[in-house]
mmCIF file of C-alpha atoms in Angstrom:
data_model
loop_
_atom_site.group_PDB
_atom_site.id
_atom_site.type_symbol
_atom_site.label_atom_id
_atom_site.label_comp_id
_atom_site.label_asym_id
_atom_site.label_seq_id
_atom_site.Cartn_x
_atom_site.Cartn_y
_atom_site.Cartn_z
ATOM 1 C CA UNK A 1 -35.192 27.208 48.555
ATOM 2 C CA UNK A 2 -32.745 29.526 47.085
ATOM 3 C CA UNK A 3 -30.514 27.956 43.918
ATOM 4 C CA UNK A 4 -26.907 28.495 44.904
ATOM 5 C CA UNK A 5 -24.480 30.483 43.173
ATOM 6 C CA UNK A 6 -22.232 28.640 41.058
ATOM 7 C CA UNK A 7 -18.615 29.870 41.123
ATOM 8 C CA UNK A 8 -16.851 31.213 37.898
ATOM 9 C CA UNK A 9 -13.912 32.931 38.572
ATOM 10 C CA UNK A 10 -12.077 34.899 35.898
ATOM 11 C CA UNK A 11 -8.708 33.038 36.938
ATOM 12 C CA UNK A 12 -10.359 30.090 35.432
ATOM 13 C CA UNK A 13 -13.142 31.706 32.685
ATOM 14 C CA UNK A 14 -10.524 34.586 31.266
ATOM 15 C CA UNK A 15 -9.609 34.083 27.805
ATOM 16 C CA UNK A 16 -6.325 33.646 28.705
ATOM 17 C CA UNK A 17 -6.783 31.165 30.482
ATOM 18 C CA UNK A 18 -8.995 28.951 27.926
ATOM 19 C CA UNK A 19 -6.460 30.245 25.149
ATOM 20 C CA UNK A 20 -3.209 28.366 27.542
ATOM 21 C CA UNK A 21 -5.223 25.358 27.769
ATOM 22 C CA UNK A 22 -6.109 24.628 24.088
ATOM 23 C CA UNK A 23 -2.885 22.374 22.449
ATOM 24 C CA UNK A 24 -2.163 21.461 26.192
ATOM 25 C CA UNK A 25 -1.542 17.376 26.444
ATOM 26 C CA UNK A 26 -3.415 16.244 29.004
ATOM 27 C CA UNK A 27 -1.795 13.407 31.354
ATOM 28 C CA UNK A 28 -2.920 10.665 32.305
ATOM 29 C CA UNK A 29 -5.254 10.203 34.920
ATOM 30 C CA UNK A 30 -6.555 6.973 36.828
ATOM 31 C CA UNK A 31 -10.431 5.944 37.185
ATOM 32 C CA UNK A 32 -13.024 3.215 37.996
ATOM 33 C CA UNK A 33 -15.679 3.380 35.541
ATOM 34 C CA UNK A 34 -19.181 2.188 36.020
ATOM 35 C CA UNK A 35 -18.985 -1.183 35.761
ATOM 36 C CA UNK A 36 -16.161 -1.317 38.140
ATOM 37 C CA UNK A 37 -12.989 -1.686 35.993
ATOM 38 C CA UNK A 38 -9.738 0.025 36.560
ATOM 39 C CA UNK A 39 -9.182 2.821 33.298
ATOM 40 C CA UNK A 40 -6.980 5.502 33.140
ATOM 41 C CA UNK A 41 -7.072 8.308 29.877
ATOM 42 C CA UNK A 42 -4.382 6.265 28.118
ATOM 43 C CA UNK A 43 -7.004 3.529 27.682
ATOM 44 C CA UNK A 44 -8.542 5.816 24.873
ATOM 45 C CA UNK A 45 -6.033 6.763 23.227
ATOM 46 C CA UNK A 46 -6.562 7.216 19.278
ATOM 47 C CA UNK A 47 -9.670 7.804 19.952
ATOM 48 C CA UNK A 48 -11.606 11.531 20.186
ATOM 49 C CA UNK A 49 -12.212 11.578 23.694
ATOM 50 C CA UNK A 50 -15.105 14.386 25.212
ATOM 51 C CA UNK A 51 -15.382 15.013 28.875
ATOM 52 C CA UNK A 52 -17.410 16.442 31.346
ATOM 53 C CA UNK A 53 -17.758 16.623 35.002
ATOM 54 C CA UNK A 54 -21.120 16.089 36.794
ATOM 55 C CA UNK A 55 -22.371 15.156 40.080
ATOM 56 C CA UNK A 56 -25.324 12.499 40.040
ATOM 57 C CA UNK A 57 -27.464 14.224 43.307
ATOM 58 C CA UNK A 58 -27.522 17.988 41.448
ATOM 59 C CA UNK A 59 -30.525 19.386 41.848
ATOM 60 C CA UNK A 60 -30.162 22.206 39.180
ATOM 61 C CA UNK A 61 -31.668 20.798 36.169
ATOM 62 C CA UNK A 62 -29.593 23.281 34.093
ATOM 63 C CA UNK A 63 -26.008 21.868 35.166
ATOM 64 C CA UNK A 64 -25.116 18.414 35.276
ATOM 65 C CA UNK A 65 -28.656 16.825 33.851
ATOM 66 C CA UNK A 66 -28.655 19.096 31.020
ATOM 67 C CA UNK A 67 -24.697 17.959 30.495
ATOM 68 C CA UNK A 68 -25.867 14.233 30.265
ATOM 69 C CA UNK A 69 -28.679 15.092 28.142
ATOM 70 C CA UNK A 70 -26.808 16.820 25.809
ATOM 71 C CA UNK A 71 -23.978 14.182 25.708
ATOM 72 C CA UNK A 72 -26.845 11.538 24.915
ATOM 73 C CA UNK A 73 -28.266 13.427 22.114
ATOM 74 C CA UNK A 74 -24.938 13.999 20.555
ATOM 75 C CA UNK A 75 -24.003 10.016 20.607
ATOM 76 C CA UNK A 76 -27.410 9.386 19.362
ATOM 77 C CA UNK A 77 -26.345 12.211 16.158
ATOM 78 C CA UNK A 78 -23.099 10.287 16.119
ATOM 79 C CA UNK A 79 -23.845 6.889 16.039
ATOM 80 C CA UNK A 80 -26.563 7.469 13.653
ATOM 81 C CA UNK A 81 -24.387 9.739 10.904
ATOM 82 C CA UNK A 82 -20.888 8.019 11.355
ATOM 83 C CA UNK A 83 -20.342 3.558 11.062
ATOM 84 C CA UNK A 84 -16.767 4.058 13.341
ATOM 85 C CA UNK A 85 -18.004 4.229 16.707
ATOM 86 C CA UNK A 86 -14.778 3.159 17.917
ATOM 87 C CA UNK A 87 -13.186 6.782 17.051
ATOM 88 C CA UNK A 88 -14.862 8.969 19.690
ATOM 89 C CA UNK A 89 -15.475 8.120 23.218
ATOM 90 C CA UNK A 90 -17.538 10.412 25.621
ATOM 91 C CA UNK A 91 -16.500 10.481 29.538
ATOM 92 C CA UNK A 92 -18.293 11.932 32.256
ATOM 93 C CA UNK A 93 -16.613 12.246 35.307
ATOM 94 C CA UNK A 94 -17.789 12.910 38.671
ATOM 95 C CA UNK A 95 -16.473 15.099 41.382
ATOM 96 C CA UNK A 96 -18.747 13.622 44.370
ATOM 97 C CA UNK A 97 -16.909 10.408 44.582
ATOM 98 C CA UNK A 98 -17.812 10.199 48.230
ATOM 99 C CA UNK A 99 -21.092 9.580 46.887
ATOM 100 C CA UNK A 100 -20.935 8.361 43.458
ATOM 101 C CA UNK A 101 -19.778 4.652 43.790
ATOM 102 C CA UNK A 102 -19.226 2.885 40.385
ATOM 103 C CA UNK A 103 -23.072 1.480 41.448
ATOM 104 C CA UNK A 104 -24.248 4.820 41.699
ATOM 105 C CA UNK A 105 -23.002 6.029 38.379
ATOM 106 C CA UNK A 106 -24.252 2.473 36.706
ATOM 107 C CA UNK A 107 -27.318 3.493 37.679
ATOM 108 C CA UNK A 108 -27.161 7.119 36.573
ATOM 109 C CA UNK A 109 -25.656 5.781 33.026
ATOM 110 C CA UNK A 110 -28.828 3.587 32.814
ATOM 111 C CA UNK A 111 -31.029 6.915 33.777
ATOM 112 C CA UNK A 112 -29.565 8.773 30.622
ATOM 113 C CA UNK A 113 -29.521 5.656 28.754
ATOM 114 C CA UNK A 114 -25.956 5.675 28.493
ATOM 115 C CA UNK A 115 -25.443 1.765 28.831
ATOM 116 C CA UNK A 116 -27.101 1.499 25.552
ATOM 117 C CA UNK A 117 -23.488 3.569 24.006
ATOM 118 C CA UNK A 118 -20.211 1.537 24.395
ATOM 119 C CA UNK A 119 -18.316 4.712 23.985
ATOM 120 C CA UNK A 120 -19.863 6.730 27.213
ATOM 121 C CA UNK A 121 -18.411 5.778 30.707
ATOM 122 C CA UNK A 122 -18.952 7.338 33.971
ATOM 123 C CA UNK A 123 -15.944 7.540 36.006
ATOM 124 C CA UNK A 124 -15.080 7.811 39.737
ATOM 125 C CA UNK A 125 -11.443 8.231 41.248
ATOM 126 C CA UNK A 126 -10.025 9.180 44.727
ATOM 127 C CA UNK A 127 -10.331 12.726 45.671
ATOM 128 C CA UNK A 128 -7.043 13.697 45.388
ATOM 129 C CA UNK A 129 -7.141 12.642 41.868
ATOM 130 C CA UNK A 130 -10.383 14.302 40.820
ATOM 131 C CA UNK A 131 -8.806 17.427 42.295
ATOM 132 C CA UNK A 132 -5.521 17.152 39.970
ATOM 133 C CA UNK A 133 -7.506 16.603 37.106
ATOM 134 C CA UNK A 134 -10.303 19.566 37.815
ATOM 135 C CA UNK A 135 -7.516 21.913 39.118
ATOM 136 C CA UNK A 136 -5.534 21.524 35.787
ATOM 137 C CA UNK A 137 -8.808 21.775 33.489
ATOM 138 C CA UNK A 138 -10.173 25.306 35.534
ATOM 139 C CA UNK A 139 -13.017 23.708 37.279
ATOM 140 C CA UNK A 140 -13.749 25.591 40.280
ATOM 141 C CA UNK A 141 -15.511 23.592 42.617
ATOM 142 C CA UNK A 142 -16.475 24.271 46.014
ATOM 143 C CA UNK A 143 -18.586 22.563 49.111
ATOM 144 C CA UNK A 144 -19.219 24.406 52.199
ATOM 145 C CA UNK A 145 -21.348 21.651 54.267
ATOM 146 C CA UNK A 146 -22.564 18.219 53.889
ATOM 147 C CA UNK A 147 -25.406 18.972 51.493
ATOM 148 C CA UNK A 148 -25.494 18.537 47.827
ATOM 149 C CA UNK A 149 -27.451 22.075 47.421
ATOM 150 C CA UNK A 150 -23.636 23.294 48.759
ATOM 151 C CA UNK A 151 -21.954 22.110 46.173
ATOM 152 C CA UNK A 152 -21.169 25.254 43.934
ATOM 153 C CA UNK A 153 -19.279 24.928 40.287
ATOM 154 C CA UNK A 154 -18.640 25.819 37.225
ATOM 155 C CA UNK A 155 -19.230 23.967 33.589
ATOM 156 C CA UNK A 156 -16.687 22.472 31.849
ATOM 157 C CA UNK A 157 -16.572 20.499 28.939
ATOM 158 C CA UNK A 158 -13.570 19.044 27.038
ATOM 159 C CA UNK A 159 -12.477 18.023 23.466
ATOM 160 C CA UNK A 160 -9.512 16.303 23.123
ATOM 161 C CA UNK A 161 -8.093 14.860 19.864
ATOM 162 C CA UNK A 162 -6.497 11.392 19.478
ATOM 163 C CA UNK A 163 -2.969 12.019 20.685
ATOM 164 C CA UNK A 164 -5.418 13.617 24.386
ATOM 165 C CA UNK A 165 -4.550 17.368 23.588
ATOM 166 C CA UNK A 166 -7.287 19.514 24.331
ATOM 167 C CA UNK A 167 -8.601 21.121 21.392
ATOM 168 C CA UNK A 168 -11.899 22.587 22.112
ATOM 169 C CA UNK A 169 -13.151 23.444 25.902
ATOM 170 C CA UNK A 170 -17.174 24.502 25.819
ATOM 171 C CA UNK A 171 -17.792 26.732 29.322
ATOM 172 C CA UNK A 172 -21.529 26.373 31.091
ATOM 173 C CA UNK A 173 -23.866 25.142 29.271
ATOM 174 C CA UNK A 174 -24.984 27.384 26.477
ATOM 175 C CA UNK A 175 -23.751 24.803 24.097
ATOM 176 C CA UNK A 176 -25.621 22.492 21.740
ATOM 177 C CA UNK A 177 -25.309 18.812 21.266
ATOM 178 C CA UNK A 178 -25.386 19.834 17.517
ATOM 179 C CA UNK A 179 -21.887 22.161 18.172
ATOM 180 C CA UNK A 180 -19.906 19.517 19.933
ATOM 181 C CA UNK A 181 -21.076 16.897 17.254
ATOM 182 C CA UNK A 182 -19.475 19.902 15.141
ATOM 183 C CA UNK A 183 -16.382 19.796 17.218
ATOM 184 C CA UNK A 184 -16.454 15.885 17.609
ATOM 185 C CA UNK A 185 -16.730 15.616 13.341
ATOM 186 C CA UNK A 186 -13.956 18.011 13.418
ATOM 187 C CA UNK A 187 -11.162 15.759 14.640
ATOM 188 C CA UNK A 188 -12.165 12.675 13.389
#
């Protein structure tokens, strides 16, 4: 089976681009986390708040598993080097919510031990809403047929300081838990 080609378009990877988006406010945007309860981004604010946007069924062990690896290891730096938990909050959103029910990402959360962190949720929302939110951050994402090796996107993951104005976007996945606990530190 051939991996599939994961869409990157410069309209959305140009510097640019990335440059526009860094200082933008984001607005607020309306989920159902993993244990079922209604939050939207204004529920975090004054708090550092890190984002990225996964699908629970990818099969590409580079993409989304290696985001929610990464995210774990940095809340494990975190919680170990700083006592105010309460000032950072890590979200990872997904854009299957067909599929990923607040059950489904409950269990996910519990695969990357992410119910063991108060500040990591995994959030679901309505299509339309998920497709707002991507559209505005540049995530290009694209499913030809019922089959979750047709999904195609791209990587994106967010730092936003306490008043929710982007500050630091990381593209793919070249990244290290160790740089966006640099980034994280940064803020706080």
């Amino acid at each position: 089976c051939a991996l599939p080609i994961f869409l990157d378009t410069a309209r959305f990877d140009d510097v640019q681009f990335i440059s526009d988006m860094i200082d933008y406010m984001l607005t607020n945007y309306d989920f159902i986390n993993h244990k079922n309860e209604k939050v939207s981004l204004s529920h975090f604010n004054d708090k550092v708040l890190v984002m990225s946007f996964i699908y629970t069924r990818c099969p590409v062990p580079d993409f989304c598993p290696q985001l929610s690896l990464k995210f774990k290891s940095a809340l494990e730096t975190l919680s170990a080097e700083l006592p105010n938990q309460n000032a950072y909050h890590f979200l990872s959103i997904t854009f299957d919510p067909e599929h990923d029910t607040p059950n489904v990402l409950n269990n996910y959360a519990k695969l990357y031990e992410g119910d063991n962190h108060n500040n990591w949720s995994f959030l679901t929302s309505s299509t339309e809403e998920i497709q707002k939110f991507t559209d505005k951050i540049g995530l290009v994402i694209s499913r030809e047929k019922e089959s979750i090796l047709d999904w195609d996107h791209n990587l994106r993951t967010l730092v936003t300081n306490q008043s929710g104005m982007i500050k630091t976007i990381l593209i793919g996945n070249l990244w290290s838990a160790d740089e966006l606990v640099n980034e994280i530190k940064e803020l706080l």
